[in-house]
XYZ file of C-alpha atoms in Angstrom:
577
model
C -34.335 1.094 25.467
C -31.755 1.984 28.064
C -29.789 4.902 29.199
C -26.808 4.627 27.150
C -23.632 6.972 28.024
C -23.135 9.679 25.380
C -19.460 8.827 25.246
C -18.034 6.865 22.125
C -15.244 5.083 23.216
C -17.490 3.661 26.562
C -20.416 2.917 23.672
C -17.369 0.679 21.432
C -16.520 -0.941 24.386
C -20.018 -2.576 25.093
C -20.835 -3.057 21.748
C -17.481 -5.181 20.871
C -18.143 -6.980 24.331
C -21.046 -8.550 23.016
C -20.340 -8.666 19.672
C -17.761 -10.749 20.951
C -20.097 -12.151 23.394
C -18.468 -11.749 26.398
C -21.068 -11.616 29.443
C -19.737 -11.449 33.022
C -18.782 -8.485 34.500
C -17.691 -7.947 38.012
C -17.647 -3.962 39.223
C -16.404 -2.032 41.748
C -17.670 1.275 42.522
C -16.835 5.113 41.265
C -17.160 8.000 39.702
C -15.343 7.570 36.307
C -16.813 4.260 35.548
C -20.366 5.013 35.555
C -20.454 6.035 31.616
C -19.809 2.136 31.349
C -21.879 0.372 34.410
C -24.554 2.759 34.171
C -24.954 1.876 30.484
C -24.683 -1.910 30.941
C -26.570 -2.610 34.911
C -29.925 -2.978 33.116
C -29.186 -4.967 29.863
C -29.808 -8.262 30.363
C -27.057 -9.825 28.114
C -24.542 -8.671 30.852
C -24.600 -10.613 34.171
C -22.865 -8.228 36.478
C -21.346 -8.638 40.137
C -20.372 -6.470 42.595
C -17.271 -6.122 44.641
C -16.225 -3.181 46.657
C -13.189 -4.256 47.366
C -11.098 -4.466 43.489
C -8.064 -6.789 45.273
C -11.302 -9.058 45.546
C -12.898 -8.190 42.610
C -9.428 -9.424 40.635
C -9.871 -13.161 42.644
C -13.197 -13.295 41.884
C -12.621 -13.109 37.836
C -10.257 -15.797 38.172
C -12.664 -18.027 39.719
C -15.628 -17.383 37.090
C -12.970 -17.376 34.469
C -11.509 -20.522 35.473
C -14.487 -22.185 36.167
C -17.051 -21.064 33.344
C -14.192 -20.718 30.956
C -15.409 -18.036 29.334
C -13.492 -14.336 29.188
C -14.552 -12.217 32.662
C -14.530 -8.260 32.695
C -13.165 -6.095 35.434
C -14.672 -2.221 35.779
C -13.306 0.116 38.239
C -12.702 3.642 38.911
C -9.158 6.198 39.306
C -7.139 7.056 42.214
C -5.680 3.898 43.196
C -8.658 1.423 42.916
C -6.824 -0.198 39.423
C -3.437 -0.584 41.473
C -5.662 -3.558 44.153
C -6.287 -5.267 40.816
C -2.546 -5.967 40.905
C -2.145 -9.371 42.756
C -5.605 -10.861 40.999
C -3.673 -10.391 37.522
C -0.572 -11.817 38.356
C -2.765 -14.875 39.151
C -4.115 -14.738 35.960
C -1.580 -14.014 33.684
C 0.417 -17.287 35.087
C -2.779 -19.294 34.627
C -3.382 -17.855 31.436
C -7.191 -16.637 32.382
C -9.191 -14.706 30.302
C -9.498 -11.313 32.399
C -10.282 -8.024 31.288
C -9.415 -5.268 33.088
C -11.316 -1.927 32.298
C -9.547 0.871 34.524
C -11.985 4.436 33.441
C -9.749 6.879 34.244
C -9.747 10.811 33.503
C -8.416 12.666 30.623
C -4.693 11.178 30.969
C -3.966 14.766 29.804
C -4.308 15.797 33.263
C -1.608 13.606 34.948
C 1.096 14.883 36.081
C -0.710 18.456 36.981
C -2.220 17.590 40.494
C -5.489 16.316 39.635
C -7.154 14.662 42.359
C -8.003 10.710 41.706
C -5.697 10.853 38.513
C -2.515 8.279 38.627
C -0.122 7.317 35.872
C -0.846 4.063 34.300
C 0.953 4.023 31.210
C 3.670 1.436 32.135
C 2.360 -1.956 33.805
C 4.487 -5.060 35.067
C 5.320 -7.667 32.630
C 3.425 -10.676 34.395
C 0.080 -8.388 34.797
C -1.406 -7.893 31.391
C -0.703 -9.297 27.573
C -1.312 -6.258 26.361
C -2.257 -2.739 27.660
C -4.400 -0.075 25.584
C -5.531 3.212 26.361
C -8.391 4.278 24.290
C -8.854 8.026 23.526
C -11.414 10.279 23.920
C -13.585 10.145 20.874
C -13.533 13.767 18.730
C -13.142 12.656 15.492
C -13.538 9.198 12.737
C -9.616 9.112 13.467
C -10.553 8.852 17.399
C -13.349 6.416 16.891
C -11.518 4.145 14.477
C -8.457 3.621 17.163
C -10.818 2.988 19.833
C -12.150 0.286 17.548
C -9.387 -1.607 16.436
C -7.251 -1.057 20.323
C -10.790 -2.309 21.531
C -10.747 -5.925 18.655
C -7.490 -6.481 19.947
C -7.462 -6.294 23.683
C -10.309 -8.626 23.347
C -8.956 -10.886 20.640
C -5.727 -11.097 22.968
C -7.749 -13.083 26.297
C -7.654 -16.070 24.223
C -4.539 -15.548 21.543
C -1.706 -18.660 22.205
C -3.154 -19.814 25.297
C -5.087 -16.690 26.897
C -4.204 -14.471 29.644
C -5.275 -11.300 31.212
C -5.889 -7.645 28.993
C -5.936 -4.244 30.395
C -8.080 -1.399 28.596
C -7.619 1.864 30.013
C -10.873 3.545 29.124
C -10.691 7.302 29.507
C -13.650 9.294 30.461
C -15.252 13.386 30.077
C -18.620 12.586 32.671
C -20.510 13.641 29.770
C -23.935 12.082 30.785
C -25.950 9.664 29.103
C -29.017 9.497 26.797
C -32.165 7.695 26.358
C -31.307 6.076 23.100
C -29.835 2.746 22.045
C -26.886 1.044 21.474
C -25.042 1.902 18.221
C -23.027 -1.030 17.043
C -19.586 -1.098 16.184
C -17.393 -2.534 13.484
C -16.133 -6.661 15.082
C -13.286 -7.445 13.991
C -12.544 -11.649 14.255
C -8.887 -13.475 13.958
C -9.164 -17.101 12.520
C -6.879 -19.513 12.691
C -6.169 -22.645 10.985
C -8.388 -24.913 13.094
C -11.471 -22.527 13.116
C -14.409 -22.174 11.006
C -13.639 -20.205 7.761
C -16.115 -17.450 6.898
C -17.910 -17.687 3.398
C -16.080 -15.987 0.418
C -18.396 -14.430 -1.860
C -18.677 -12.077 -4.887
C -16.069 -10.568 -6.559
C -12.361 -11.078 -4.837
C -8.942 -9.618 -5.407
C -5.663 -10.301 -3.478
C -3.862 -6.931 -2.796
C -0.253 -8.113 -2.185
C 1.861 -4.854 -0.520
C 5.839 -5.259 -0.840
C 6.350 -9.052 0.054
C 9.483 -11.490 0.254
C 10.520 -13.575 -3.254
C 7.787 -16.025 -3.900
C 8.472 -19.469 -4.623
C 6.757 -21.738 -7.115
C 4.424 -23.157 -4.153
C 3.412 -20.147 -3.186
C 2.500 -18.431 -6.482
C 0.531 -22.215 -7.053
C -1.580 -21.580 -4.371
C -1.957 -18.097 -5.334
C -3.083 -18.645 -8.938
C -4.972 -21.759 -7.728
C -6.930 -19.619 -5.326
C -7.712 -16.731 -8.194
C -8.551 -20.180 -10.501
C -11.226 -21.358 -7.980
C -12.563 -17.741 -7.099
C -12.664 -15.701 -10.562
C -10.186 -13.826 -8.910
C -7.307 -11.184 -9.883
C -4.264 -9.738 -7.523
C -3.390 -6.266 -7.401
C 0.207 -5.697 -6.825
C 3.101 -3.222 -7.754
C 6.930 -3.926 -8.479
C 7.661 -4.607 -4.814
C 4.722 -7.403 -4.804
C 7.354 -9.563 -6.276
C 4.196 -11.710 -7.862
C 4.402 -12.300 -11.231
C 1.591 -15.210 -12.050
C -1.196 -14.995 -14.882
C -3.296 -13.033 -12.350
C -1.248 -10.082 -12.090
C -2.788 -6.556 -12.583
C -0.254 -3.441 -11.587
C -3.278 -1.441 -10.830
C -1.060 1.953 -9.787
C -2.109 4.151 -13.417
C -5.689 3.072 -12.986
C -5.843 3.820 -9.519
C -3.946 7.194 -10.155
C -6.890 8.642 -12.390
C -8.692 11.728 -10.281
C -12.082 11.224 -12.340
C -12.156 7.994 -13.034
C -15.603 5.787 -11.335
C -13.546 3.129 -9.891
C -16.715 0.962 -8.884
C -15.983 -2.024 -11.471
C -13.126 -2.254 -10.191
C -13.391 -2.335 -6.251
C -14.182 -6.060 -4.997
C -16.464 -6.992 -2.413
C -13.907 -8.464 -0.656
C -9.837 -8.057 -0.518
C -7.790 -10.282 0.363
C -4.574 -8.298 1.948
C -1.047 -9.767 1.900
C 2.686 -9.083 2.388
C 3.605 -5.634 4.096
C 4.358 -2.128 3.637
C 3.613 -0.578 0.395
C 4.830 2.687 -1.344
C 1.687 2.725 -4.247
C -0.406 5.362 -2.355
C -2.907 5.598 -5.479
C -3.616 1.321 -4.602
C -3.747 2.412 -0.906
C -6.070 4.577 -1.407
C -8.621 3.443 -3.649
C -12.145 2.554 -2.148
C -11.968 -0.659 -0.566
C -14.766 -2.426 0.965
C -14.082 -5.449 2.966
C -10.919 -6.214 3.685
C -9.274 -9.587 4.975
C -5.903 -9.895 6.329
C -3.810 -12.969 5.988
C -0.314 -13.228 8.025
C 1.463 -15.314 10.044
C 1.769 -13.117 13.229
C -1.575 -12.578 13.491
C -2.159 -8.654 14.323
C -4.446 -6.498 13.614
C -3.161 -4.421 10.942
C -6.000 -2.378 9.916
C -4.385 0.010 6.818
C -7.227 0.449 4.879
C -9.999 1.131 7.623
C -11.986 -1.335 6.514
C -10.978 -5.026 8.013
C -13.357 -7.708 9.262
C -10.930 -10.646 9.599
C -7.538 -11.285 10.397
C -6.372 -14.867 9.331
C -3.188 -16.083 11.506
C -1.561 -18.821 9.392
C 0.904 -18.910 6.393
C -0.797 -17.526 3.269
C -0.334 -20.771 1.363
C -2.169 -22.236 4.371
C -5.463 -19.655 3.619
C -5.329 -19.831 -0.465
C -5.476 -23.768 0.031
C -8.725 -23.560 2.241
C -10.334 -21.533 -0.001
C -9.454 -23.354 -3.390
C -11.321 -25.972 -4.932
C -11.227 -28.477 -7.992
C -13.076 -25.932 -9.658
C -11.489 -25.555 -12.932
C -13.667 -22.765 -15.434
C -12.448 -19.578 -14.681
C -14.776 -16.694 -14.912
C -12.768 -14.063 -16.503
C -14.946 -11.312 -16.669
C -13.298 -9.303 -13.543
C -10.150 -9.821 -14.560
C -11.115 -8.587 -17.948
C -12.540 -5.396 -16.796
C -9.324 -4.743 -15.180
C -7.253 -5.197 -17.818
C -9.190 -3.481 -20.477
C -9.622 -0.277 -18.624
C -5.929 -0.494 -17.443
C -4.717 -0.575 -21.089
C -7.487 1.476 -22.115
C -5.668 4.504 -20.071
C -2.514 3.294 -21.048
C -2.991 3.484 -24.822
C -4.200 6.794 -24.108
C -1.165 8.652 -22.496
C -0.731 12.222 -23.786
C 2.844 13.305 -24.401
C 4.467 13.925 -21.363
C 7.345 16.442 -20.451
C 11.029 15.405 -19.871
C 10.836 13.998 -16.188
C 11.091 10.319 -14.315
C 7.494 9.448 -15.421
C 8.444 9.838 -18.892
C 11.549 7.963 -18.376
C 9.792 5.371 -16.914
C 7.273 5.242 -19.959
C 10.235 4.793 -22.013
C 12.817 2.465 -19.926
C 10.378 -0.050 -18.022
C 9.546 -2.265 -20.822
C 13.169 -2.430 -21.633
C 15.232 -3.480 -19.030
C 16.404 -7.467 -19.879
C 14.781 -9.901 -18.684
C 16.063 -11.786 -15.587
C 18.334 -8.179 -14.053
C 17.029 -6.983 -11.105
C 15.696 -2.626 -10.185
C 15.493 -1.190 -6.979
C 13.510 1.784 -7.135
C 13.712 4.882 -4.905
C 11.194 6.412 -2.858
C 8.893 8.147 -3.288
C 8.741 10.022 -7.098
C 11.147 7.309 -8.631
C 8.489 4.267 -6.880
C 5.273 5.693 -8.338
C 6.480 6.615 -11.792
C 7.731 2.979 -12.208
C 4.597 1.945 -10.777
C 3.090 3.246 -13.505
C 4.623 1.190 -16.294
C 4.340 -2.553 -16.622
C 8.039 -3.629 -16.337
C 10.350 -6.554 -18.687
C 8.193 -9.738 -17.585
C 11.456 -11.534 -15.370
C 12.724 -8.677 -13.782
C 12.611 -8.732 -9.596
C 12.366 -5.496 -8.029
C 12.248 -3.617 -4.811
C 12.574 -0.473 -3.172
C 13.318 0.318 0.632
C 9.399 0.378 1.701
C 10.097 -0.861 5.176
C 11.643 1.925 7.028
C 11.028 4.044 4.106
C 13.475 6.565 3.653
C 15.702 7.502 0.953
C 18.993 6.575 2.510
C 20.727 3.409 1.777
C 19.174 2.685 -1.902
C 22.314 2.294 -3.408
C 23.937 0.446 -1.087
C 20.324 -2.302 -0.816
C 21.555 -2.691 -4.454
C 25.016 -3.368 -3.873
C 24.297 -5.924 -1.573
C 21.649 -7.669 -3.824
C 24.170 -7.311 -6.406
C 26.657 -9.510 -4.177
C 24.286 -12.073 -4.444
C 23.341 -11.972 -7.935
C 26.764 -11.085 -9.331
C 25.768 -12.882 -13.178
C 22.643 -10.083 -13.533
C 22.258 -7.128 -14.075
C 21.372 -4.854 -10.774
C 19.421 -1.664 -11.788
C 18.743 1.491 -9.417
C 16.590 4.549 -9.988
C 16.868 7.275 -7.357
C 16.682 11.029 -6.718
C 19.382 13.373 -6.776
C 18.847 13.790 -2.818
C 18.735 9.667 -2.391
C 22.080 9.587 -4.346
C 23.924 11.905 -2.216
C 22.825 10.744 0.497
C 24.285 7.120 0.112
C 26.907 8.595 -2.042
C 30.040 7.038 -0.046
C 29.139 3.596 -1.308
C 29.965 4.112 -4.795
C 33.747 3.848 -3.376
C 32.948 0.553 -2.078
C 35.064 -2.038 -3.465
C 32.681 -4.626 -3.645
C 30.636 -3.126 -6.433
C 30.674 -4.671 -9.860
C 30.102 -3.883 -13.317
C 26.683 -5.395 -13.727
C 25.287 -2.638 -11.101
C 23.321 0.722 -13.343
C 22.405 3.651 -11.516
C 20.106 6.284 -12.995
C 19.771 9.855 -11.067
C 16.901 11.968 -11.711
C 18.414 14.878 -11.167
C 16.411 17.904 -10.370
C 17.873 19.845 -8.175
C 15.446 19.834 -5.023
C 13.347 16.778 -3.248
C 10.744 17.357 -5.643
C 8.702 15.688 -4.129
C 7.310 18.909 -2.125
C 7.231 20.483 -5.217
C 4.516 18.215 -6.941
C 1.389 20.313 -7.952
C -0.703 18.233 -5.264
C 1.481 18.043 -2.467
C 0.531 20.743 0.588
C 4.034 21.853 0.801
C 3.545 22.926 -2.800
C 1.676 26.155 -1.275
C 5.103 27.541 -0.553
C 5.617 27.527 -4.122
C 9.730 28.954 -4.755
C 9.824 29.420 -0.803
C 9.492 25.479 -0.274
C 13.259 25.435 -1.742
C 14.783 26.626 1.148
C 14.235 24.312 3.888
C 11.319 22.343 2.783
C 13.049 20.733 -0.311
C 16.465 21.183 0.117
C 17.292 22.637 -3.037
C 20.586 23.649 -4.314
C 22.470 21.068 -2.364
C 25.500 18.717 -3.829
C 26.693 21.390 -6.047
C 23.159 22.431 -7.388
C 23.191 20.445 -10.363
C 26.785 20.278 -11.648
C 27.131 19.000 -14.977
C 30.234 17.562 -13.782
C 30.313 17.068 -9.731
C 28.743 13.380 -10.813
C 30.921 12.797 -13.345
C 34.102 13.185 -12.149
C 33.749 11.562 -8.957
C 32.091 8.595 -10.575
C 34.878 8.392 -13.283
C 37.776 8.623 -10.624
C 36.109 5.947 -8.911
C 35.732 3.549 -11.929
C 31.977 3.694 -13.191
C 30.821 5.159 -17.004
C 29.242 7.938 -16.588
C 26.774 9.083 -19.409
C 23.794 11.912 -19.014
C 21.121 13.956 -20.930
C 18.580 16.945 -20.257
C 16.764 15.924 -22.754
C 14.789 13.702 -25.011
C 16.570 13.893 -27.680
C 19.913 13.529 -25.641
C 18.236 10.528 -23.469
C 17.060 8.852 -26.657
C 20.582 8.908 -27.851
C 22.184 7.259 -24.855
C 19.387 5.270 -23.169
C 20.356 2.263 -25.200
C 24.082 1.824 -23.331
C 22.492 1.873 -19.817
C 19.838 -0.823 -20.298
C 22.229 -3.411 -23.058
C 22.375 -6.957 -22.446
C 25.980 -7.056 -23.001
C 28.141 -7.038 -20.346
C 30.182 -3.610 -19.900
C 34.002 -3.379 -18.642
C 32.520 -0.386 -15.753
C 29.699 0.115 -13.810
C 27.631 2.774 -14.998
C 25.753 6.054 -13.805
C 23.368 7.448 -15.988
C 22.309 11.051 -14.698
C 19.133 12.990 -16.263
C 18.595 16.073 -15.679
C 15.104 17.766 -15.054
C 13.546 20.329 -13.321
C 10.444 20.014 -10.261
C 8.331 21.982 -13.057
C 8.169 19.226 -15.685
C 8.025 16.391 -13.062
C 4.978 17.947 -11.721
C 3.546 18.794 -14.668
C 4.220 15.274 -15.874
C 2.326 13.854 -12.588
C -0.697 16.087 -13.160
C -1.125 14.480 -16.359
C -1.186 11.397 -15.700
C -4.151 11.668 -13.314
C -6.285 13.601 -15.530
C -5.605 10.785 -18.511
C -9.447 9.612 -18.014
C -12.154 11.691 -16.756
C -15.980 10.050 -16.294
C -18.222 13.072 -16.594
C -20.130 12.569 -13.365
C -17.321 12.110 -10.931
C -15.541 14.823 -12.571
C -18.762 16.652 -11.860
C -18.768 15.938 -7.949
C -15.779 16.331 -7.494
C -15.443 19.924 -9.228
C -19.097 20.833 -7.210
C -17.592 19.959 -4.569
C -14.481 22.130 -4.883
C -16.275 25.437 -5.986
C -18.271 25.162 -2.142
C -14.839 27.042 -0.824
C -14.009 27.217 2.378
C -15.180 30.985 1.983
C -18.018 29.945 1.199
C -18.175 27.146 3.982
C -17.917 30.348 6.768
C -20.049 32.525 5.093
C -23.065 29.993 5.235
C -21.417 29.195 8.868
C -22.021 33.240 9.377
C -25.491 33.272 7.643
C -27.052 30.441 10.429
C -25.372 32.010 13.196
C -23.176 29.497 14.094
């Protein structure tokens, strides 16, 4: 039992250290530093030095890290003391030695406002550090998560391609220590290809975000890996995986009541990149794995434990085997509550998640759809689309310019398929200039879901949706581009050479649907606008996640709701606090 500092971020920092096991520590003396030496000087896992002089101290870590070859720690205080680390750190970030330089410093909210012994150290020289952190003060899970994954990193980075000195800028409050010990903090440990591969165990699912085009070695590896480790991949239509494993997860994930538990793996794999399914995002996960070339840290789920820095073909072929009897119970359960909800889908009003429900498992086979974000992404997401069709949607940067012209230029590329869009009314005009592109062809299909506003904010679970009406006039941009005109649309897309058809309707859609989704080629491109209105797309939305409701989440969850927060600050009143 030792005096440990009260402060989180200082209590990460020593915990990762030797989780990581790094040992020697050579400190110079302050004020601001002492929530981190004074918590270490008496634990005898740490061999510490001293140096008064940090120019010294610097020369000295290159020694013991060039001789033991083992990471060495640096500690000093503010005012200038980091700056005398300087010429040390030059050394070793040409000799590529592992030193770590914690500079305690602080509240950087105080530079700039003549605080004695505070200096700016926000920008470093290239040739003095790999990488330079700052880690916050801790208020919050938010706070404490940051701290650990800057913390992983700065440590993972003193040996990454070749080594070479870190810098942690470690903020401190002097807010005194406790008799109490260390709490430990989540590691987090990057493999590569040469290094000893954890154990895989229990029930395992690939989560694949929006990734490039697979080729037939890569899905190989992918279904060999699910073959070897009862496995199933979660993906939606930007996962652009299409093997016998596939499970588009988004309607399942969606449902409000539903006990998810059978479903959640004990470990998920996580591939490709950014993805625009926030019900997948969101569900529970447990342990997560990360598998990508560059190697970072990319921590989306809260949850990660290893990062695996090779090609992903590379990590499905170390973990596959000649086993051959797959175990096909997960991937049953999966599938069997997915179309369980599906089969059950109440009628929905006229909006893009009914449209969806109607056009996804129709589009030919082999054309490609570029979806728009965000309503016209997760109503697809929702619907199982024609097995052969490719799709996409602009994920990366993820804004709702440019979605018609992404789909001209795959179209320029793929100028024998079919090239379907389906985008908002405020996505459309926004990119509107390149329907008078010359380039486009008549294999391209655009459907507008026109409704008037970015309906988005007007979605019955959305925060801006507390504005009700008032969100129209500068949250969601309503009655823009001519406020749904029945013929704005038209004519322009006429003059410029498409086939315009529309409907407000089902009845109207049901009659016309049929021309925008044929086979057979068509003399025009073609716009196909539907009209609908933010009350039915909400509504629609709201009944899809209430399709399946287990009667003891649905009791939490509603318990949990009635405890207002008027009821929160009366209690809050009632103990005085």
């Amino acid at each position: 039992m030792f005096f440990c500092t009260k402060e989180i971020n200082a209590k990460i920092v020593i915990s990762l250290l030797k989780s990581h096991g790094i040992k020697n520590i050579i400190a110079s003396p302050g004020a601001t530093n002492v929530a981190l030496i004074g918590s270490i000087q008496n634990d005898p896992f740490f061999n510490i030095y001293s140096a008064v002089d940090e120019r010294s101290a610097a020369y000295m870590a290159c020694g013991l890290a060039d001789e033991s070859g083992e990471p060495v720690v640096l500690s000093c205080t503010g005012a200038t003391a980091s700056r005398n680390y300087l010429p040390g750190l030059t050394e070793a970030f040409y000799r590529k030695l592992p030193v770590l330089a914690i500079t305690s410093t602080q509240s950087i909210s105080k530079i700039g406002h003549l605080e004695a012994q505070v200096i700016d150290r926000s920008s470093i020289q290239n040739d003095v550090a790999k990488l330079s952190v700052t880690l916050p003060i801790v208020k919050d899970a938010d706070d404490e998560w940051e701290c650990e994954i800057k913390t992983n990193n700065a440590i993972l980075e003193l040996n990454r391609n070749g080594g070479g000195p870190v810098h942690i800028n470690l903020q401190t409050i002097y807010d005194g220590f406790e008799n109490t010990e260390l709490t430990s903090y989540r590691i987090i440990n990057r493999i590569t290809y040469d290094d000893v591969f954890p154990e895989l165990i229990g029930k395992v699912a690939i989560l694949i975000g929006s990734h490039k085009k697979l080729n037939d070695l890569e899905v190989n590896a992918i279904d060999k890996f699910c073959l070897s480790n009862s496995a199933v991949v979660f993906c939606d239509h930007t996962s652009n995986y299409y093997g016998k494993y596939r499970v588009t997860l988004s309607l399942v994930a969606s449902q409000v009541f539903l006990n998810k538990n059978k479903i959640i793996p004990d470990t998920l794999i996580h591939i490709g990149e950014i993805s625009g399914d926030y019900p997948l995002l969101n569900m529970p996960w447990r342990n997560v794995w990360r598998v990508n070339v560059d190697g970072n840290l990319v921590d989306k789920f809260k949850k990660l434990r290893y990062v695996f820095e090779m090609n992903e073909s590379d990590f499905f072929e170390k973990y596959s085997n000649k086993k051959e009897e797959y175990n096909s119970e997960y991937l049953s359960n999966c599938i069997s509550i997915l179309d369980g909800i599906r089969s059950n889908i109440p009628v929905l009003p006229f909006s893009n998640i009914w449209v969806a429900s109607i056009l996804a498992s129709k589009l030919p086979e082999n054309s490609i759809l570029h979806l728009g974000i965000l309503n016209s992404l997760r109503s697809w997401n929702l619907f199982e689309i024609t097995k052969g069709v490719s799709s996409m949607s602009n994920v990366g940067g993820f804004g709702i310019d440019g979605i018609i012209s992404s789909l001209l230029g795959a179209s320029l590329n793929n100028s024998n398929k079919l090239c379907f869009c389906v985008l908002g009314d405020l996505a459309f005009f926004y990119d509107l200039n390149t329907l008078g592109n010359r380039h486009i062809g008549n294999n391209i299909r655009i459907l507008i879901i026109n409704n008037g506003v970015g309906t988005e904010f007007k979605q019955y679970n959305h925060h801006a949706s507390l504005f009700k009406n008032k969100a129209n006039d500068f949250i969601a941009a309503a009655e823009h581009f001519g406020n749904k005109s029945e013929f704005l649309v038209k004519n322009f897309s006429e003059n410029l050479g498409f086939e315009y058809i529309s409907a407000s309707n089902k009845e109207q859609f049901n009659r016309v649907y049929s021309k925008f989704i044929s086979e057979e080629p068509n003399e025009k491109p073609i716009i196909f606008e539907v009209f609908t209105n933010s009350e039915d797309e909400s509504e629609a939305l709201k009944i899809i996640h209430h399709i399946h409701q287990d009667s003891d989440v649905k009791f939490k969850k509603v318990a949990k709701s009635l405890v207002s927060n008027n009821v929160k600050k009366n209690i809050k009143k009632i103990l005085g606090k």
